């Protein structure tokens, strides 16, 4: 019983630190947030902090894992496990849920972008992408197997096709991140919309080909929702840094 209590206390305290870090990311941005900010917010010592996390980067890793495991995956599961839906409907819901989840946390996502793409975080980035891939692919693979059974997809390798789709999505995400981090004054609005639309169409075309789906049968990307990321006012730390 004592051990269970200690584990519960440990988990609760770790959650408090992550909650404080998340509040600070929203108000200051990850770049400006320091470990001392977390200590001040919770009124704890450095020793107490380092008992749970070895660094600021470890906090970011834990926050990302929590967002994937506790928030994103349950929403994706709820979207694809509804009975009576075709594989195409489930796949479109899978994409829609992910996009809406990110849009609902736009300020947080934007505040983490520069950290995400920094050269010194390359190992962390690869580790988190691997974690996200491992977490998300089982649901996606289930959809693809259903699509093969229904005759909507034509592939002998649904599990492998699932990984290919994830890698395509990661590539598109990196492209959009680069566009988001381009100085606002350097972007031509008409060209930007053409680029985003082209990337979205290319993504859908590639996934249809990977799945052997009928061309034009999938509608996976909400282009106006993507464009909204470029049109709204950005967080203060991005404006002051000269970014978007």
Short mmCIF file of C-alpha atoms in Angstrom, two decimals:
data_model
loop_
_atom_site.label_atom_id
_atom_site.label_comp_id
_atom_site.label_asym_id
_atom_site.label_seq_id
_atom_site.Cartn_x
_atom_site.Cartn_y
_atom_site.Cartn_z
CA UNK A 1 0.00 0.00 0.00
CA UNK A 2 2.83 2.41 0.88
CA UNK A 3 4.48 1.80 -2.47
CA UNK A 4 1.22 2.48 -4.34
CA UNK A 5 0.79 5.69 -2.36
CA UNK A 6 4.32 6.80 -3.22
CA UNK A 7 3.73 6.07 -6.89
CA UNK A 8 0.50 8.07 -6.78
CA UNK A 9 2.25 10.96 -5.05
CA UNK A 10 5.08 10.85 -7.57
CA UNK A 11 2.64 10.90 -10.51
CA UNK A 12 0.63 13.73 -8.96
CA UNK A 13 3.72 15.87 -8.35
CA UNK A 14 5.02 15.22 -11.83
CA UNK A 15 1.67 16.26 -13.24
CA UNK A 16 1.81 19.51 -11.25
CA UNK A 17 5.16 20.34 -12.80
CA UNK A 18 3.89 19.60 -16.29
CA UNK A 19 0.75 21.66 -15.70
CA UNK A 20 2.87 24.60 -14.53
CA UNK A 21 5.17 24.25 -17.53
CA UNK A 22 2.20 24.21 -19.89
CA UNK A 23 0.79 27.41 -18.34
CA UNK A 24 4.16 29.08 -18.78
CA UNK A 25 4.46 27.92 -22.38
CA UNK A 26 1.14 29.59 -23.12
CA UNK A 27 2.07 32.84 -21.37
CA UNK A 28 5.79 33.13 -22.19
CA UNK A 29 6.57 30.63 -24.93
CA UNK A 30 8.85 27.64 -24.50
CA UNK A 31 11.98 29.55 -25.50
CA UNK A 32 11.52 32.13 -22.75
CA UNK A 33 10.28 29.77 -20.10
CA UNK A 34 13.02 28.72 -17.68
CA UNK A 35 13.27 26.04 -15.05
CA UNK A 36 13.37 28.86 -12.50
CA UNK A 37 9.97 30.02 -13.76
CA UNK A 38 8.58 26.59 -12.95
CA UNK A 39 10.22 26.63 -9.52
CA UNK A 40 8.75 30.05 -8.79
CA UNK A 41 5.30 29.04 -9.98
CA UNK A 42 5.18 25.94 -7.78
CA UNK A 43 7.44 27.26 -4.99
CA UNK A 44 9.64 24.21 -5.09
CA UNK A 45 13.41 23.75 -5.00
CA UNK A 46 15.69 22.79 -7.87
CA UNK A 47 16.30 19.50 -6.16
CA UNK A 48 12.59 18.77 -6.14
CA UNK A 49 12.34 19.59 -9.86
CA UNK A 50 15.32 17.44 -10.84
CA UNK A 51 13.81 14.53 -8.95
CA UNK A 52 11.20 14.39 -11.73
CA UNK A 53 12.91 15.88 -14.80
CA UNK A 54 16.57 16.05 -15.75
CA UNK A 55 16.21 19.12 -17.97
CA UNK A 56 13.90 21.58 -19.67
CA UNK A 57 14.01 19.39 -22.78
CA UNK A 58 12.75 16.46 -20.71
CA UNK A 59 9.75 18.58 -19.71
CA UNK A 60 8.97 19.26 -23.37
CA UNK A 61 9.26 15.57 -24.16
CA UNK A 62 6.87 14.70 -21.34
CA UNK A 63 4.41 17.39 -22.42
CA UNK A 64 4.42 16.06 -25.98
CA UNK A 65 3.92 12.48 -24.85
CA UNK A 66 1.07 13.55 -22.61
CA UNK A 67 -0.63 15.38 -25.45
CA UNK A 68 -0.36 12.32 -27.67
CA UNK A 69 -1.33 9.64 -25.16
CA UNK A 70 -3.90 11.44 -23.01
CA UNK A 71 -5.48 13.81 -25.50
CA UNK A 72 -4.99 12.90 -29.14
CA UNK A 73 -5.24 9.11 -29.08
CA UNK A 74 -8.59 8.94 -27.24
CA UNK A 75 -10.09 11.41 -29.72
CA UNK A 76 -8.77 9.44 -32.69
CA UNK A 77 -10.01 6.17 -31.22
CA UNK A 78 -13.48 7.60 -30.64
CA UNK A 79 -13.58 8.85 -34.21
CA UNK A 80 -12.62 5.58 -35.87
CA UNK A 81 -14.33 3.07 -33.61
CA UNK A 82 -17.88 4.18 -34.38
CA UNK A 83 -19.84 1.34 -35.98
CA UNK A 84 -21.40 1.68 -39.38
CA UNK A 85 -18.71 3.89 -40.89
CA UNK A 86 -16.81 2.93 -44.02
CA UNK A 87 -13.02 2.90 -44.01
CA UNK A 88 -12.98 6.10 -46.07
CA UNK A 89 -15.25 7.85 -43.57
CA UNK A 90 -13.04 6.70 -40.71
CA UNK A 91 -9.87 7.81 -42.49
CA UNK A 92 -11.35 11.24 -43.16
CA UNK A 93 -12.40 11.51 -39.53
CA UNK A 94 -8.91 10.45 -38.46
CA UNK A 95 -7.42 13.36 -40.37
CA UNK A 96 -10.13 15.80 -39.33
CA UNK A 97 -9.78 15.05 -35.62
CA UNK A 98 -6.02 15.52 -35.75
CA UNK A 99 -6.31 18.83 -37.59
CA UNK A 100 -9.01 20.20 -35.30
CA UNK A 101 -7.06 19.15 -32.21
CA UNK A 102 -4.01 21.09 -33.38
CA UNK A 103 -6.09 24.10 -34.37
CA UNK A 104 -7.60 24.20 -30.91
CA UNK A 105 -4.09 24.52 -29.46
CA UNK A 106 -2.66 26.81 -32.10
CA UNK A 107 -0.86 29.22 -29.76
CA UNK A 108 0.84 26.35 -27.96
CA UNK A 109 1.84 24.68 -31.22
CA UNK A 110 3.26 27.88 -32.65
CA UNK A 111 5.23 28.59 -29.49
CA UNK A 112 6.91 25.20 -29.82
CA UNK A 113 7.70 25.34 -33.54
CA UNK A 114 11.08 27.05 -33.32
CA UNK A 115 12.13 24.67 -30.57
CA UNK A 116 10.93 21.73 -32.64
CA UNK A 117 12.97 22.60 -35.74
CA UNK A 118 16.16 23.79 -33.97
CA UNK A 119 19.27 21.83 -34.95
CA UNK A 120 20.15 21.10 -31.34
CA UNK A 121 16.80 19.33 -30.93
CA UNK A 122 17.22 16.97 -33.89
CA UNK A 123 17.62 13.87 -31.68
CA UNK A 124 14.64 14.86 -29.55
CA UNK A 125 12.59 15.50 -32.71
CA UNK A 126 13.37 12.07 -34.11
CA UNK A 127 12.58 10.44 -30.78
CA UNK A 128 9.20 12.14 -30.55
CA UNK A 129 8.31 11.36 -34.16
CA UNK A 130 9.10 7.72 -33.49
CA UNK A 131 6.91 7.80 -30.38
CA UNK A 132 4.03 9.43 -32.24
CA UNK A 133 4.35 6.94 -35.08
CA UNK A 134 4.30 4.00 -32.69
CA UNK A 135 1.27 5.41 -30.87
CA UNK A 136 -0.84 6.40 -33.85
CA UNK A 137 -0.22 3.63 -36.38
CA UNK A 138 -2.31 0.85 -34.78
CA UNK A 139 -5.54 2.84 -35.27
CA UNK A 140 -4.59 3.82 -38.79
CA UNK A 141 -3.66 0.24 -39.69
CA UNK A 142 -7.07 -0.92 -38.47
CA UNK A 143 -8.74 1.52 -40.86
CA UNK A 144 -6.61 0.36 -43.77
CA UNK A 145 -7.36 -3.31 -43.13
CA UNK A 146 -11.08 -2.48 -43.09
CA UNK A 147 -10.71 -0.59 -46.37
CA UNK A 148 -9.09 -3.63 -47.98
CA UNK A 149 -11.94 -5.85 -46.77
CA UNK A 150 -14.49 -3.41 -48.17
CA UNK A 151 -12.72 -3.21 -51.52
CA UNK A 152 -12.09 0.53 -51.11
CA UNK A 153 -8.33 0.15 -50.83
CA UNK A 154 -6.17 -2.12 -52.93
CA UNK A 155 -2.95 -2.97 -51.15
CA UNK A 156 -1.41 -6.23 -50.02
CA UNK A 157 0.52 -4.43 -47.30
CA UNK A 158 -1.84 -2.36 -45.11
CA UNK A 159 0.52 -2.23 -42.13
CA UNK A 160 3.44 -1.04 -44.24
CA UNK A 161 1.20 1.38 -46.13
CA UNK A 162 0.24 2.81 -42.77
CA UNK A 163 3.87 3.69 -42.06
CA UNK A 164 4.28 5.23 -45.51
CA UNK A 165 1.27 7.48 -44.84
CA UNK A 166 2.71 8.57 -41.50
CA UNK A 167 6.01 9.49 -43.17
CA UNK A 168 4.17 11.45 -45.87
CA UNK A 169 2.28 13.35 -43.16
CA UNK A 170 5.50 14.13 -41.34
CA UNK A 171 7.02 15.50 -44.53
CA UNK A 172 4.03 17.75 -45.16
CA UNK A 173 4.12 18.96 -41.56
CA UNK A 174 7.78 19.95 -41.89
CA UNK A 175 7.00 21.83 -45.11
CA UNK A 176 4.16 23.75 -43.47
CA UNK A 177 6.32 24.51 -40.45
CA UNK A 178 8.93 26.08 -42.71
CA UNK A 179 6.22 28.21 -44.31
CA UNK A 180 4.90 29.25 -40.90
CA UNK A 181 8.36 30.32 -39.77
CA UNK A 182 8.94 32.45 -42.86
CA UNK A 183 8.86 36.16 -42.12
CA UNK A 184 5.34 37.44 -42.69
CA UNK A 185 6.53 40.29 -44.93
CA UNK A 186 8.37 37.83 -47.17
CA UNK A 187 5.24 35.84 -47.98
CA UNK A 188 3.08 36.57 -50.99
CA UNK A 189 -0.50 35.72 -49.89
CA UNK A 190 -1.62 34.41 -53.28
CA UNK A 191 1.47 32.27 -53.71
CA UNK A 192 1.16 31.01 -50.14
CA UNK A 193 -2.41 29.84 -50.73
CA UNK A 194 -1.37 28.14 -53.97
CA UNK A 195 1.50 26.41 -52.19
CA UNK A 196 -0.65 25.20 -49.30
CA UNK A 197 -3.35 23.98 -51.69
CA UNK A 198 -0.77 22.20 -53.82
CA UNK A 199 0.78 20.49 -50.79
CA UNK A 200 -2.65 19.39 -49.55
CA UNK A 201 -3.65 18.02 -52.96
CA UNK A 202 -0.30 16.27 -53.36
CA UNK A 203 -0.73 14.68 -49.94
CA UNK A 204 -4.16 13.31 -50.81
CA UNK A 205 -3.00 12.10 -54.21
CA UNK A 206 -0.02 10.31 -52.68
CA UNK A 207 -2.15 8.60 -50.04
CA UNK A 208 -4.71 7.49 -52.62
CA UNK A 209 -1.90 5.94 -54.65
CA UNK A 210 -0.37 4.23 -51.62
CA UNK A 211 -3.75 2.75 -50.71
CA UNK A 212 -4.81 1.92 -54.24
CA UNK A 213 -7.93 4.03 -53.65
CA UNK A 214 -10.02 5.51 -56.44
CA UNK A 215 -8.63 8.89 -57.41
CA UNK A 216 -10.65 11.70 -55.86
CA UNK A 217 -12.30 9.38 -53.34
CA UNK A 218 -10.48 10.86 -50.32
CA UNK A 219 -10.95 14.32 -48.82
CA UNK A 220 -8.33 14.52 -46.11
CA UNK A 221 -7.16 18.12 -45.73
CA UNK A 222 -9.18 21.23 -44.89
CA UNK A 223 -7.24 23.88 -46.82
CA UNK A 224 -9.11 26.90 -45.34
CA UNK A 225 -8.32 25.57 -41.85
CA UNK A 226 -4.65 25.30 -42.80
CA UNK A 227 -4.65 28.82 -44.22
CA UNK A 228 -6.10 30.08 -40.95
CA UNK A 229 -2.76 29.30 -39.28
CA UNK A 230 -1.17 31.96 -41.46
CA UNK A 231 -3.85 34.62 -41.16
CA UNK A 232 -4.42 34.99 -37.43
CA UNK A 233 -2.29 37.06 -35.09
CA UNK A 234 0.71 35.06 -33.88
CA UNK A 235 2.05 34.77 -30.31
CA UNK A 236 4.10 37.70 -29.03
CA UNK A 237 7.42 35.84 -28.91
CA UNK A 238 7.13 35.06 -32.62
CA UNK A 239 6.33 38.64 -33.61
CA UNK A 240 9.19 40.04 -31.53
CA UNK A 241 11.58 37.47 -33.00
CA UNK A 242 10.61 38.64 -36.48
CA UNK A 243 8.78 35.45 -37.31
CA UNK A 244 5.17 34.71 -38.11
#
